[in-house]
């Protein structure tokens, strides 16, 4: 039973939100931790039972941790009234469909924030923590994103066209259908991300780490690959000539 649940979650359940990403990552750890049957009588059943118990506790802990996000109401009101809230606590805040173009959110805590179709064009998000944020179809074109943490964020169909994303941490993020055309992703951490159908034409992926990314070869065809780590090894298909 535990093996069946693990297979479905790891191979059939796309990580579309914070909770699913966290479950996937912790299940991988559990699968490594629970040993296989060694032939001892009853040991397999005991380990399977232990795995199921751990999985149920895992779901409970993930639910509790995600629901524990609590933003400061005063900070949210400040953002709405002034379009600026640097270093604010906006964890789990509902920013869906808001027009935050040019907003100052530098070093803000936006973990688990809801930013569906939010307009963040030219916003200052430098140093912000967007771990697990839901940024479905958000617009981030021209945003300042130095030092942003996008770990396990949902950026499906988001617009990051031409954006400076050097050394950004996208680990385990959902980037399906995301527009990275002309973006600078050099040295970005793209391990464990979902990059299917992403637009990468003209994107600079030099020295980026895609070694465990879910991506097909043709999606990288139009990008700049120079010492780029991929599933197929290190690729250099666009290094500038010296």
XYZ file of C-alpha atoms in Angstrom:
242
model
C 0.000 0.000 0.000
C 2.755 2.435 0.957
C 4.629 1.568 -2.235
C 1.495 2.210 -4.336
C 0.871 5.567 -2.660
C 4.511 6.535 -3.118
C 4.472 5.604 -6.813
C 1.327 7.631 -7.507
C 2.507 10.745 -5.658
C 6.029 10.689 -7.076
C 5.156 9.845 -10.686
C 1.508 10.789 -11.356
C 0.805 13.814 -9.130
C 2.314 17.025 -10.554
C 3.542 19.421 -7.832
C 1.073 22.260 -8.390
C 1.120 23.775 -4.923
C 3.200 24.052 -1.776
C 1.642 21.043 -0.085
C 2.138 18.661 -3.005
C 5.767 19.727 -3.412
C 6.467 19.195 0.285
C 4.776 15.777 0.240
C 6.844 14.707 -2.787
C 10.126 15.782 -1.221
C 9.402 14.120 2.119
C 8.184 10.929 0.440
C 11.512 10.677 -1.344
C 13.203 10.823 2.045
C 10.858 8.176 3.459
C 11.465 5.849 0.518
C 15.179 6.082 1.176
C 14.695 5.603 4.919
C 12.401 2.519 4.827
C 14.553 -0.560 4.013
C 13.483 -3.330 1.686
C 12.495 -6.810 2.858
C 15.500 -8.766 4.112
C 13.695 -12.094 4.250
C 12.993 -12.035 7.984
C 9.521 -13.340 8.873
C 7.086 -10.475 9.319
C 9.697 -7.786 8.709
C 8.197 -6.661 5.397
C 4.724 -6.168 6.884
C 6.155 -4.287 9.841
C 8.149 -1.968 7.597
C 5.189 -1.397 5.282
C 3.021 -0.564 8.304
C 5.710 1.794 9.586
C 5.870 3.476 6.198
C 2.102 4.061 6.119
C 2.120 5.498 9.651
C 4.980 7.800 8.731
C 3.136 8.896 5.604
C -0.032 9.782 7.553
C 2.011 11.736 10.081
C 3.736 13.432 7.174
C 0.438 14.598 5.668
C -0.648 15.958 9.040
C 2.615 17.824 9.572
C 2.560 19.292 6.052
C -1.012 20.490 6.514
C -0.150 22.057 9.852
C 2.976 23.755 8.534
C 1.231 25.206 5.476
C -1.732 26.458 7.504
C 0.622 27.987 10.072
C 1.439 30.886 7.737
C 0.162 34.085 9.362
C 0.703 37.525 7.860
C 0.528 40.852 9.650
C -2.718 42.657 8.795
C -1.020 46.036 9.287
C 1.655 45.080 6.758
C -0.942 44.054 4.184
C -2.840 47.321 4.686
C 0.400 49.258 4.277
C 1.082 47.517 0.978
C -2.430 48.226 -0.292
C -2.298 51.901 0.653
C 1.264 52.787 -0.350
C 2.402 50.049 -2.775
C 5.462 49.535 -0.603
C 6.193 47.187 2.259
C 9.895 46.283 2.527
C 10.787 43.647 5.143
C 7.089 43.054 5.814
C 5.469 39.848 7.026
C 3.101 38.765 4.255
C 3.298 35.013 4.815
C 0.291 33.337 3.247
C -1.317 36.677 2.368
C -3.917 36.774 -0.408
C -2.506 39.016 -3.140
C -4.428 37.386 -5.976
C -5.120 39.654 -8.971
C -3.652 42.701 -7.225
C -1.917 45.427 -9.220
C 1.471 45.742 -7.520
C 3.371 47.140 -10.477
C 6.487 48.929 -9.239
C 5.844 47.895 -5.619
C 8.692 47.808 -3.102
C 8.654 44.386 -1.453
C 12.373 44.041 -0.890
C 13.265 41.444 1.758
C 9.574 40.781 2.404
C 8.476 37.435 3.829
C 6.072 36.090 1.194
C 6.294 32.405 2.011
C 3.130 30.639 0.922
C 1.594 33.880 -0.367
C -1.186 33.679 -2.959
C -0.188 35.755 -5.998
C -2.381 34.303 -8.761
C -2.291 36.608 -11.813
C -0.749 39.339 -9.662
C 0.870 42.213 -11.551
C 4.418 42.562 -10.190
C 5.974 44.152 -13.251
C 8.999 46.279 -12.340
C 8.464 45.530 -8.632
C 11.430 45.417 -6.254
C 11.493 41.939 -4.714
C 15.209 41.773 -4.000
C 15.948 39.457 -1.099
C 12.290 38.442 -0.728
C 11.369 34.945 0.428
C 8.755 33.434 -1.904
C 9.215 29.829 -0.844
C 6.055 27.874 -1.621
C 4.247 30.939 -2.986
C 1.490 30.390 -5.550
C 2.356 32.717 -8.441
C 0.230 31.114 -11.135
C 0.225 33.339 -14.248
C 1.780 36.227 -12.311
C 3.590 38.939 -14.267
C 7.165 39.579 -13.096
C 8.601 41.112 -16.233
C 11.201 43.724 -15.342
C 11.041 42.933 -11.614
C 14.181 43.214 -9.469
C 14.720 39.694 -8.143
C 18.283 39.605 -6.810
C 18.556 37.035 -4.028
C 14.917 35.934 -4.201
C 14.051 32.475 -2.870
C 11.627 30.677 -5.222
C 12.067 27.229 -3.642
C 8.967 25.065 -4.250
C 7.038 28.052 -5.630
C 4.320 27.603 -8.246
C 5.251 29.820 -11.205
C 3.172 27.977 -13.766
C 2.495 30.217 -16.797
C 4.159 33.193 -15.081
C 5.834 35.902 -17.173
C 9.545 36.374 -16.409
C 10.494 37.490 -19.889
C 13.874 39.241 -20.045
C 14.288 39.179 -16.262
C 17.632 39.010 -14.456
C 17.502 35.680 -12.605
C 21.196 35.037 -12.076
C 21.940 32.619 -9.206
C 18.269 32.460 -8.207
C 17.119 29.416 -6.219
C 14.198 27.757 -8.047
C 14.714 24.322 -6.536
C 11.577 22.117 -6.770
C 9.559 24.983 -8.285
C 6.765 24.430 -10.813
C 7.785 26.257 -14.003
C 5.402 24.602 -16.460
C 4.604 26.996 -19.287
C 6.617 29.795 -17.668
C 7.925 32.477 -20.028
C 11.702 32.843 -19.604
C 12.370 34.209 -23.104
C 15.522 36.315 -23.035
C 15.911 35.907 -19.266
C 19.318 35.527 -17.632
C 19.254 32.246 -15.693
C 23.002 31.821 -15.487
C 24.090 29.842 -12.412
C 20.457 29.414 -11.332
C 19.523 26.401 -9.208
C 16.921 24.554 -11.285
C 17.195 21.146 -9.668
C 13.949 19.190 -9.290
C 11.918 21.831 -11.153
C 9.126 21.082 -13.655
C 10.032 22.904 -16.888
C 7.672 21.273 -19.368
C 6.415 23.674 -22.061
C 8.478 26.546 -20.639
C 9.541 29.261 -23.104
C 13.343 29.390 -23.001
C 14.181 30.999 -26.338
C 17.198 33.242 -25.899
C 17.398 32.439 -22.182
C 20.916 32.319 -20.774
C 21.341 29.017 -18.919
C 25.116 29.168 -18.629
C 26.361 27.179 -15.626
C 22.779 26.634 -14.457
C 22.034 23.354 -12.686
C 19.235 21.378 -14.352
C 20.715 18.006 -13.446
C 17.480 16.734 -11.890
C 15.009 18.994 -13.710
C 11.963 17.566 -15.459
C 12.487 18.949 -18.948
C 12.686 17.608 -22.489
C 15.649 18.266 -24.736
C 13.666 20.317 -27.275
C 12.698 22.846 -24.594
C 16.376 23.744 -24.275
C 16.978 24.001 -28.015
C 16.712 27.789 -28.229
C 18.453 28.592 -24.952
C 22.081 29.518 -24.392
C 23.781 26.487 -22.870
C 27.347 26.917 -21.685
C 28.665 24.476 -19.078
C 25.038 23.813 -18.206
C 24.357 20.762 -16.037
C 21.500 18.644 -17.406
C 20.118 15.112 -17.283
C 22.284 14.396 -20.326
C 25.472 15.671 -18.731
C 27.169 19.025 -19.099
C 26.078 20.796 -22.274
C 27.777 23.643 -24.101
C 25.720 24.558 -27.147
C 26.013 28.310 -27.247
C 29.168 29.376 -25.471
C 30.546 32.668 -26.803
C 33.658 32.308 -28.934
C 36.799 33.871 -27.511
